[in-house]
mmCIF file of C-alpha atoms and ligand atoms in Angstrom:
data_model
loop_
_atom_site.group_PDB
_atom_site.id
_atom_site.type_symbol
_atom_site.label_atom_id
_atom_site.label_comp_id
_atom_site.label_asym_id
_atom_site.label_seq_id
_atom_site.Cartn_x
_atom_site.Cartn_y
_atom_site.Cartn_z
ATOM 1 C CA UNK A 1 1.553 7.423 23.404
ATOM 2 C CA UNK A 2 3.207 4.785 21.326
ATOM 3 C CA UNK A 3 0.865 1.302 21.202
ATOM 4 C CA UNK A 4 2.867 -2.124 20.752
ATOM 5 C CA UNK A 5 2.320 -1.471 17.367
ATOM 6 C CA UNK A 6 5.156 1.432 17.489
ATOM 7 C CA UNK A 7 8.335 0.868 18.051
ATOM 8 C CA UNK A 8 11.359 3.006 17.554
ATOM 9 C CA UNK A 9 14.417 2.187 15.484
ATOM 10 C CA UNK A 10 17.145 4.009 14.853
ATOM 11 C CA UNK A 11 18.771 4.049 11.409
ATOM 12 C CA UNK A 12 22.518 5.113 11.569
ATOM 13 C CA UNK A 13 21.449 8.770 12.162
ATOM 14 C CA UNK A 14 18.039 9.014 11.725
ATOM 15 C CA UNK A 15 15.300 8.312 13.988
ATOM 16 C CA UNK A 16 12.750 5.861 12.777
ATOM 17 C CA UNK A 17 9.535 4.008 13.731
ATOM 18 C CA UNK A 18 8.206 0.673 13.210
ATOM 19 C CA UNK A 19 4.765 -0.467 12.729
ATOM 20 C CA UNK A 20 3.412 -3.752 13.055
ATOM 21 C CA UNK A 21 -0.040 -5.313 11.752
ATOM 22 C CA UNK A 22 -1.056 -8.345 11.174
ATOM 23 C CA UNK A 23 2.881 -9.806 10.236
ATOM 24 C CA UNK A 24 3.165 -6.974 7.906
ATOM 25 C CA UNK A 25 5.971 -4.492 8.687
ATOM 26 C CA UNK A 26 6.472 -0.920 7.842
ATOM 27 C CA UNK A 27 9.596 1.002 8.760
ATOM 28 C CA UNK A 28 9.208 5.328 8.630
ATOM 29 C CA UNK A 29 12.044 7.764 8.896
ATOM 30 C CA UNK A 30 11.312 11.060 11.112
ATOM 31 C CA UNK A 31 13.127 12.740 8.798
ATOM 32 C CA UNK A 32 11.044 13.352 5.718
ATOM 33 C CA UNK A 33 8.037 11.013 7.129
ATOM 34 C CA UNK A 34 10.020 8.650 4.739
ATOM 35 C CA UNK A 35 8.634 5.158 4.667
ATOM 36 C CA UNK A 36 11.655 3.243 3.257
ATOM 37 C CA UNK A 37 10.173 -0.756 4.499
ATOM 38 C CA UNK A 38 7.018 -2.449 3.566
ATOM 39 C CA UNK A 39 7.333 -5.505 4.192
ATOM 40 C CA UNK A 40 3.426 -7.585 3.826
ATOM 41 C CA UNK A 41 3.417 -10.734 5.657
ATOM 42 C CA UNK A 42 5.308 -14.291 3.682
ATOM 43 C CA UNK A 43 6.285 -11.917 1.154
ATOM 44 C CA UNK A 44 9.287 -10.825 -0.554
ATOM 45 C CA UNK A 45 9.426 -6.810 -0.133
ATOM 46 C CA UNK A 46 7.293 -4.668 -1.668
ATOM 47 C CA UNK A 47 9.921 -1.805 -1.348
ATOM 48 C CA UNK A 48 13.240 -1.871 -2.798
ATOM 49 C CA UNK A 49 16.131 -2.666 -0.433
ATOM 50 C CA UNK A 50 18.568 -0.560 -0.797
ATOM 51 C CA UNK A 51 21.731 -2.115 0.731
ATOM 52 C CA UNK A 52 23.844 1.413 -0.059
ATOM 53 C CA UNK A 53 21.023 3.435 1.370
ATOM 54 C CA UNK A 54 22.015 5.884 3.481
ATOM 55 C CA UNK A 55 20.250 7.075 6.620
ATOM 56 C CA UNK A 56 22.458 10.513 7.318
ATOM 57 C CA UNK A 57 20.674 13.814 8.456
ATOM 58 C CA UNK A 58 19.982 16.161 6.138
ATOM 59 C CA UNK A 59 20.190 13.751 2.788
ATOM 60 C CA UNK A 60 17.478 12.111 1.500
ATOM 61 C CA UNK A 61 17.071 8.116 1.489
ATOM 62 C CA UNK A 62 17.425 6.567 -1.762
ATOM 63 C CA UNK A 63 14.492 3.782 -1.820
ATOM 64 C CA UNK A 64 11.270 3.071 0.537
ATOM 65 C CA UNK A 65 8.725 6.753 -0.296
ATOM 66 C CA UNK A 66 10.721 10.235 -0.743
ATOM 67 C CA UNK A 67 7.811 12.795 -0.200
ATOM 68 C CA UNK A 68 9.228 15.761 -3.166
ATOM 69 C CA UNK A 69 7.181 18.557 -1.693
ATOM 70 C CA UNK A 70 6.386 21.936 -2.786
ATOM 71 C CA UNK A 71 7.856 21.095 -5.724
ATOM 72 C CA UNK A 72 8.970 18.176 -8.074
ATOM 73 C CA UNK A 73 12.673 17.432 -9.658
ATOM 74 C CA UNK A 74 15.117 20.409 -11.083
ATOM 75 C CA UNK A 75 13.116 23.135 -9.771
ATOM 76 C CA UNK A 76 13.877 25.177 -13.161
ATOM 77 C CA UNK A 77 11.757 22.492 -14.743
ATOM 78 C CA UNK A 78 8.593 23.693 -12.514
ATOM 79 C CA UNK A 79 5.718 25.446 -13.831
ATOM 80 C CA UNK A 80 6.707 29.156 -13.572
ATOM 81 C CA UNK A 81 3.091 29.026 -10.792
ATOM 82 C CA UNK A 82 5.159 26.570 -8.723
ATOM 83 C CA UNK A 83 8.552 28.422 -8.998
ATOM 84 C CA UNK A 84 6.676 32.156 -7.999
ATOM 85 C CA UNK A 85 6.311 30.468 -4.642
ATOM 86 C CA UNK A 86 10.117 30.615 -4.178
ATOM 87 C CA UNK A 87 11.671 33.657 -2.437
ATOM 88 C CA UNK A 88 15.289 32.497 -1.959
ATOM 89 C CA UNK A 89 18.814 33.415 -4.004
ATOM 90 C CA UNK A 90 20.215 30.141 -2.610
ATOM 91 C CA UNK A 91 19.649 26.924 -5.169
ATOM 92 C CA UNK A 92 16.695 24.697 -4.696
ATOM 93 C CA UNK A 93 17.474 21.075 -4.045
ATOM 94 C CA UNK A 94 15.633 18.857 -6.116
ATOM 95 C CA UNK A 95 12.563 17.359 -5.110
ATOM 96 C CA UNK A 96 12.218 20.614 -2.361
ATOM 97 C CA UNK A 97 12.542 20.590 1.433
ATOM 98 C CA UNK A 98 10.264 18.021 2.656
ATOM 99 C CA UNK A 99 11.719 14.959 2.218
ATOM 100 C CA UNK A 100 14.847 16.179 4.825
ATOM 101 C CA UNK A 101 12.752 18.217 7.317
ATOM 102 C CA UNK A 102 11.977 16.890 10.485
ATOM 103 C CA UNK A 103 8.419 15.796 11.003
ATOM 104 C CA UNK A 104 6.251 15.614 13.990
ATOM 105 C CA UNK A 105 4.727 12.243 15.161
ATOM 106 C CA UNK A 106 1.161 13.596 15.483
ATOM 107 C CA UNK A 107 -0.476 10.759 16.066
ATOM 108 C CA UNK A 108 -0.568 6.839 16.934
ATOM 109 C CA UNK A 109 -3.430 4.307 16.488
ATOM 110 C CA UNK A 110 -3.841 0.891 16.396
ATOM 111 C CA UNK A 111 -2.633 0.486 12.441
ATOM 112 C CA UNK A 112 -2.278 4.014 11.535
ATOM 113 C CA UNK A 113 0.572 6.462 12.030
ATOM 114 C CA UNK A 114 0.250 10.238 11.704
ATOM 115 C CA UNK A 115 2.891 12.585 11.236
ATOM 116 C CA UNK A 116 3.025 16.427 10.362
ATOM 117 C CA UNK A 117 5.341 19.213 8.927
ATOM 118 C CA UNK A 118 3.847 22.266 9.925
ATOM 119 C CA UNK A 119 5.015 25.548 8.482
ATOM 120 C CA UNK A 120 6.686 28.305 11.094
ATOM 121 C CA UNK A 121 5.709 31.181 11.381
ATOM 122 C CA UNK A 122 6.257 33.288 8.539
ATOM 123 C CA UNK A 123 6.529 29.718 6.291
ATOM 124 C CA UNK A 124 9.623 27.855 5.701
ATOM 125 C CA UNK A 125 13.024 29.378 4.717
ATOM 126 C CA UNK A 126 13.056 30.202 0.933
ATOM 127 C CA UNK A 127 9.327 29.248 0.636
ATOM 128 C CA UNK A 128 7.243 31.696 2.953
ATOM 129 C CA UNK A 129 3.862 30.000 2.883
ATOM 130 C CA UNK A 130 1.643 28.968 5.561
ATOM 131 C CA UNK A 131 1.169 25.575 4.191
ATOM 132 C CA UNK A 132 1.168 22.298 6.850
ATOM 133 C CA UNK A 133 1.753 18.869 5.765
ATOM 134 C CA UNK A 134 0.149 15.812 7.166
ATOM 135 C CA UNK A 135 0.746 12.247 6.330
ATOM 136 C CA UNK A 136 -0.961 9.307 7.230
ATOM 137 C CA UNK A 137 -0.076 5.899 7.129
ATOM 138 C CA UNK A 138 -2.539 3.337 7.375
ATOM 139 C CA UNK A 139 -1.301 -0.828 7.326
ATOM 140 C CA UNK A 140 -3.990 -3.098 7.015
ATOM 141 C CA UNK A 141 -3.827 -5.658 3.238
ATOM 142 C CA UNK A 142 -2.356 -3.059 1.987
ATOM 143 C CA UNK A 143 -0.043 0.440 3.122
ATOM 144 C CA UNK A 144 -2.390 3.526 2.377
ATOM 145 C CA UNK A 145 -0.230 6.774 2.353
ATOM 146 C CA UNK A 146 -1.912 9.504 2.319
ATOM 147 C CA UNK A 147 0.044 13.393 2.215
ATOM 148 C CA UNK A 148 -2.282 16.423 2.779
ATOM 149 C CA UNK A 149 -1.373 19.938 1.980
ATOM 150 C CA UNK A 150 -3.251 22.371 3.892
ATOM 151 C CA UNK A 151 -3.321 26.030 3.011
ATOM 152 C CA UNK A 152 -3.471 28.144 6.114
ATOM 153 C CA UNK A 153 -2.338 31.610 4.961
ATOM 154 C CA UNK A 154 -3.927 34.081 3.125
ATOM 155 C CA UNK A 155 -2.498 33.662 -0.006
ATOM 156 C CA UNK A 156 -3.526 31.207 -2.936
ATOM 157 C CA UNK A 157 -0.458 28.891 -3.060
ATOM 158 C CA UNK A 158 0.904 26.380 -6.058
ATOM 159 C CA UNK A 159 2.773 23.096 -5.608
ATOM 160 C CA UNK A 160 3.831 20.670 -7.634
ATOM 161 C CA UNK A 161 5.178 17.235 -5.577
ATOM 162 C CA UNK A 162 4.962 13.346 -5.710
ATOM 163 C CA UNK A 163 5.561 9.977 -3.253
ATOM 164 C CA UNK A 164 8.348 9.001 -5.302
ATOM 165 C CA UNK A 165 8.065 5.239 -4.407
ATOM 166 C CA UNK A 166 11.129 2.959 -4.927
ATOM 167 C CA UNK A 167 9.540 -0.393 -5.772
ATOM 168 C CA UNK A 168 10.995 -3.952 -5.346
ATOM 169 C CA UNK A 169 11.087 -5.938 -8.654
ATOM 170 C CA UNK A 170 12.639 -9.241 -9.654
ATOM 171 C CA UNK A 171 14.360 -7.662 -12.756
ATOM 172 C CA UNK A 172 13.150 -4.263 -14.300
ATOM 173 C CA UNK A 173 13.796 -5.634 -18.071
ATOM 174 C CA UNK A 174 10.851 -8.478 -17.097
ATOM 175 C CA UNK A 175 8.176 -6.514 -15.450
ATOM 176 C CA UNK A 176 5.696 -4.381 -17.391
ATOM 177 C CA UNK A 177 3.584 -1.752 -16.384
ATOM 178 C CA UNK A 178 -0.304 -1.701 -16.918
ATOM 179 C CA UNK A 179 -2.665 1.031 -17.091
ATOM 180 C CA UNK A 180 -0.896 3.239 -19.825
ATOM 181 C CA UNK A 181 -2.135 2.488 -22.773
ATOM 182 C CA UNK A 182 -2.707 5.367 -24.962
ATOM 183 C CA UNK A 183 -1.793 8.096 -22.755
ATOM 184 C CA UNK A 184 0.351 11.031 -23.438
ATOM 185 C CA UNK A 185 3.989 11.539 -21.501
ATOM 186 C CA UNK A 186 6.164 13.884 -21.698
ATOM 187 C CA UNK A 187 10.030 12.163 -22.224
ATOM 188 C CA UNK A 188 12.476 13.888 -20.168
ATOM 189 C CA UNK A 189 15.647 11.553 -21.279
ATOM 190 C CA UNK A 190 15.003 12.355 -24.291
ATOM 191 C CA UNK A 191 14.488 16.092 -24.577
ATOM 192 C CA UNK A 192 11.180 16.461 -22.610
ATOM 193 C CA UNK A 193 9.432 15.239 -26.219
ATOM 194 C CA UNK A 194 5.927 14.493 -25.708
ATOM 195 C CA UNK A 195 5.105 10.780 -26.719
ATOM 196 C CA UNK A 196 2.161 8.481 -26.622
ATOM 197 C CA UNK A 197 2.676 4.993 -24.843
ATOM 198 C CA UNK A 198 1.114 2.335 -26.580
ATOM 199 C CA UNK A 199 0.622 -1.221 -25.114
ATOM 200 C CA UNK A 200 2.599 -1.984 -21.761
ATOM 201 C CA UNK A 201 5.613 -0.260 -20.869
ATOM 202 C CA UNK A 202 8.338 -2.523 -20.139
ATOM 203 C CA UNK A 203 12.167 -1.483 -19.647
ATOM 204 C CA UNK A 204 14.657 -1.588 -21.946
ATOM 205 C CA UNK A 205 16.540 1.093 -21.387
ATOM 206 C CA UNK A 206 17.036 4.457 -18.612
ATOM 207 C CA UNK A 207 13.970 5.760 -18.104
ATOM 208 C CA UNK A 208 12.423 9.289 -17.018
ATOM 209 C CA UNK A 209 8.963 10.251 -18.101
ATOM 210 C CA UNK A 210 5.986 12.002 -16.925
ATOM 211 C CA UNK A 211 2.703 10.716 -17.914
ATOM 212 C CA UNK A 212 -0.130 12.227 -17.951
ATOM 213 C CA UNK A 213 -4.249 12.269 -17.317
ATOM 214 C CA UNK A 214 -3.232 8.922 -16.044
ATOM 215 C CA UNK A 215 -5.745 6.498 -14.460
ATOM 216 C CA UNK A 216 -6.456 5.796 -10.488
ATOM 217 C CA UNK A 217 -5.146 2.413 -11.186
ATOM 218 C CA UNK A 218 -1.317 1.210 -12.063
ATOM 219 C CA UNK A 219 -0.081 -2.096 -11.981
ATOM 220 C CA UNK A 220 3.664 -3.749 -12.026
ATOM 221 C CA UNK A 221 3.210 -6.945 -13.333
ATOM 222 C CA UNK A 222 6.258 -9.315 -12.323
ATOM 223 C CA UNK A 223 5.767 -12.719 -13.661
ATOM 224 C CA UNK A 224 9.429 -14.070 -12.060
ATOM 225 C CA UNK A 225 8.203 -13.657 -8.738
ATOM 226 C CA UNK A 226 5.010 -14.567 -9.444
ATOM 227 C CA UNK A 227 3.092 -11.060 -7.952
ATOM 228 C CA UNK A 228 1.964 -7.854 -9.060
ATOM 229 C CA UNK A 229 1.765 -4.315 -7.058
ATOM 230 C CA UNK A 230 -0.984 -2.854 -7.621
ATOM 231 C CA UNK A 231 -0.975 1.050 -6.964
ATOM 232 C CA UNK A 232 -4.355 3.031 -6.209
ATOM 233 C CA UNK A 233 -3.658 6.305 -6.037
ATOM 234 C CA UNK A 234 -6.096 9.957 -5.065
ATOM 235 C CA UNK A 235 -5.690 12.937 -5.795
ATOM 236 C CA UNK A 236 -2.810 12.803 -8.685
ATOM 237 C CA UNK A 237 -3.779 12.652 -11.924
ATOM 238 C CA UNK A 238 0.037 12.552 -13.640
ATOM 239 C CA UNK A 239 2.374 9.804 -13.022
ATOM 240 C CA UNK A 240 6.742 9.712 -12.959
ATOM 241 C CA UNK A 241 8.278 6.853 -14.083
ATOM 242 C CA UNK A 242 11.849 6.431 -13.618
ATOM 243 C CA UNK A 243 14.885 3.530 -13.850
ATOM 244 C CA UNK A 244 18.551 5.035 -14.106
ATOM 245 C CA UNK A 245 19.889 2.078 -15.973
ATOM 246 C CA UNK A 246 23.475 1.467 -16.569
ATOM 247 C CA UNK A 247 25.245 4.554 -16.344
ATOM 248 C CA UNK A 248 23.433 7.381 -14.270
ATOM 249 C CA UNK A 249 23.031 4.275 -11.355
ATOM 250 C CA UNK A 250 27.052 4.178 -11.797
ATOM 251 C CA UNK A 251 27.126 7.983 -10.755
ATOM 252 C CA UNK A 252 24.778 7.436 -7.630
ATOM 253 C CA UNK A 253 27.543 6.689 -4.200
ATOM 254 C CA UNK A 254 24.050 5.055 -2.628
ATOM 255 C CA UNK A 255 23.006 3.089 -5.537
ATOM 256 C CA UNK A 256 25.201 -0.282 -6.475
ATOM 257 C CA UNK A 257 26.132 -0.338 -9.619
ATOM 258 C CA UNK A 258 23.827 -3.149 -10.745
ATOM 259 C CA UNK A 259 21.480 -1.686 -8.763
ATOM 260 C CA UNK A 260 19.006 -0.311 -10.897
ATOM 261 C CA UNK A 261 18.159 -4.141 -12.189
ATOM 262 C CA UNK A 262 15.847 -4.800 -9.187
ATOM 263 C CA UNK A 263 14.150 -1.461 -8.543
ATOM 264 C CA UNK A 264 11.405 0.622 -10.494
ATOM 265 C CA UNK A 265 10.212 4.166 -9.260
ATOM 266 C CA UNK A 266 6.255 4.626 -10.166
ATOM 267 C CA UNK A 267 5.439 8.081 -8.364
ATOM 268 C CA UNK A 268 1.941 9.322 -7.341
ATOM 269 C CA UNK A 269 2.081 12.906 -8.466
ATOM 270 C CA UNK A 270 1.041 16.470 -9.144
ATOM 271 C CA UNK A 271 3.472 18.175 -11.358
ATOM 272 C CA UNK A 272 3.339 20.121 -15.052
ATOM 273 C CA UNK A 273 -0.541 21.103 -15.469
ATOM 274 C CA UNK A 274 -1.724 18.707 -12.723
ATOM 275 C CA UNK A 275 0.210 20.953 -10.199
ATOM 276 C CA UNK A 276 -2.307 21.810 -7.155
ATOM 277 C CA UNK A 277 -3.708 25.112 -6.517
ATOM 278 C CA UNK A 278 -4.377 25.952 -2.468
ATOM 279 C CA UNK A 279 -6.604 28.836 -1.849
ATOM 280 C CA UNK A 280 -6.529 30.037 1.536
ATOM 281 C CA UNK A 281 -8.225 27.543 3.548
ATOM 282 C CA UNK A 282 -7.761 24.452 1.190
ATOM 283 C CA UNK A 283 -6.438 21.353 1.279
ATOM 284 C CA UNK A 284 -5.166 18.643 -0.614
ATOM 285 C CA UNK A 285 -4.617 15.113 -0.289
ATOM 286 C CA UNK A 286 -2.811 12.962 -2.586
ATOM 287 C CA UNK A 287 -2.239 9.407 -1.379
ATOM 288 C CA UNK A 288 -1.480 6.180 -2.338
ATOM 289 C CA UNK A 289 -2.643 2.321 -1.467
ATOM 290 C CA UNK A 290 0.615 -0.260 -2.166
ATOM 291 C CA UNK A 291 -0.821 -4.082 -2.834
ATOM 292 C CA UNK A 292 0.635 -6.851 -2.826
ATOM 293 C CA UNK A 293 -1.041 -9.071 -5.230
ATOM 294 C CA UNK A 294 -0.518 -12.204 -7.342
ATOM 295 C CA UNK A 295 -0.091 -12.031 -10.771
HETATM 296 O O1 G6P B 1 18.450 11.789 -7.133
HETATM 297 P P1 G6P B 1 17.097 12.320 -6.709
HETATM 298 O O2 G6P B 1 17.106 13.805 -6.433
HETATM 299 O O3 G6P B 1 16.544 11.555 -5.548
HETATM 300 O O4 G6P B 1 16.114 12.102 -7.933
HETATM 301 C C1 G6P B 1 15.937 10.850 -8.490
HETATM 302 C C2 G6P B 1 15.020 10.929 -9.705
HETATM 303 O O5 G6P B 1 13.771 11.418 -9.306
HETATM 304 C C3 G6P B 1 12.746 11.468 -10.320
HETATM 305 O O6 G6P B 1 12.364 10.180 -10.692
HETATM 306 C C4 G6P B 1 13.175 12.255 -11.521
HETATM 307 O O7 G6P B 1 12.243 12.136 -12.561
HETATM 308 C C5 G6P B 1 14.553 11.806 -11.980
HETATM 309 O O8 G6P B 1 14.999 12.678 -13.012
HETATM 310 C C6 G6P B 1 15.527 11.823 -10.817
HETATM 311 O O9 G6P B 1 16.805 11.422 -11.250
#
């Protein structure tokens, strides 16, 4: 049963909860366990907020935590592991099913919210796997969100997926990103060329890469307002960084067209050669922790 933590919202069409701690506030969609508010207390957003955002059933939300589950982006662009999992002559969305199924609230306590996909029988249309999802969401300093994969079938299953997180930032061409120095990334605006980053990254420009072997420990520094998030993540050990810029945030209908000044996606993953392997009986959890820090 719902504590007075819990409350329930409703978001145009979508069902929603609310959880309180402390004066921090997060806000979850059923659909797609899709956080889309964090809100710490006396402080501006953590998540972006998306005033075109739409909350319709069956589309995903464009801000707050898309879960991309069993696999990441155009699907073609999968490891040929991740696409074998497919059994379907209908297109795959991008991102997979996930982040538009209905979850189950599994689970209510105190500070932490639990919620659960779990497959049918037989798996999921398309994708016939015995593979539940749980995700956790814990709000104490910080939101911990934590997505398990659990393998109950009998066969050894391959995903590739990420918590595509839609962060709040005063201006994406004055905020840098620490913790990539020297790493390897794979640049997918600009013909999937494999580069090396060197120094910060800051913005100057759209923006899709993959990085890779990259560290438990991310930061967006935003000297304007004064704060930096710091992102923790488990269990993903490649990282998607992504700002549309001028023209592809022009072809988004829930994206304004200056949107993409004062939003950055950093997403905890496990795509390319850090996809996860699931023998029968195993389980996975990739998570992320979300602080709110000053600079
Ligand atoms: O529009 P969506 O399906 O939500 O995807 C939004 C974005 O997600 C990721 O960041 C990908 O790397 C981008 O290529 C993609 O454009």
């Amino acid at each position: 049963m719902p504590t007075p933590h819990l409350e329930t919202v409703k978001m145009d069409e979508l069902d929603c909860w609310r959880i309180r701690h402390n004066g921090a506030e997060v806000l979850v969609a059923q659909q797609g366990a899709h956080v889309f508010s964090y809100q710490p207390a006396d402080a501006k957003p953590v998540i972006w907020p998306n005033d075109k955002a739409v909350f319709k059933q069956g589309k995903g939300i464009r801000t707050g935590v898309p879960v991309c589950w069993p696999w990441f982006g155009v699907f073609e662009r999968n490891p040929q592991s991740v696409k074998a999992m497919r059994q379907s002559d209908q297109p795959a969305g991008a991102h997979g099913f996930a982040r538009t199924a209905i979850w189950t609230l599994v689970g209510v306590q105190d500070n932490r919210v639990e919620l659960a996909l779990i497959a049918p029988a037989g798996g999921f249309p398309g994708w016939p796997h015995q593979v539940d999802l749980n995700m956790s969401l814990l709000l104490d300093e910080q939101l911990h969100i934590r997505l398990t994969s659990h393998n109950r079938g009998t066969d050894t299953v391959t995903i590739s997926q990420a918590l595509h997180s839609y962060f709040a930032v005063s201006d994406v061409r004055n905020v840098q990103v620490e913790g990539l120095d020297g790493l390897d990334y794979i640049d997918t605006a600009d013909g999937w060329a494999t580069k090396k980053q060197s120094g910060l990254l800051h913005f100057t420009a759209e923006t899709d890469r993959i990085y890779l072997d990259t560290p438990a420990q991310l930061n967006i520094v935003d000297k304007d307002w004064q704060r930096r998030i710091q992102l923790t993540s488990e269990g993903s050990k490649s990282t998607v960084i992504w700002n549309p810029w001028t023209e592809r945030a022009k072809a988004f209908d829930d994206m304004a067209d200056d949107g993409w000044q004062g939003m950055l996606c950093i997403e905890t993953a496990n795509v390319l050669d850090d996809a996860v392997v699931l023998a029968p009986g195993a389980s996975h959890t990739m998570g992320v922790s979300i602080a709110n820090l000053p600079v």
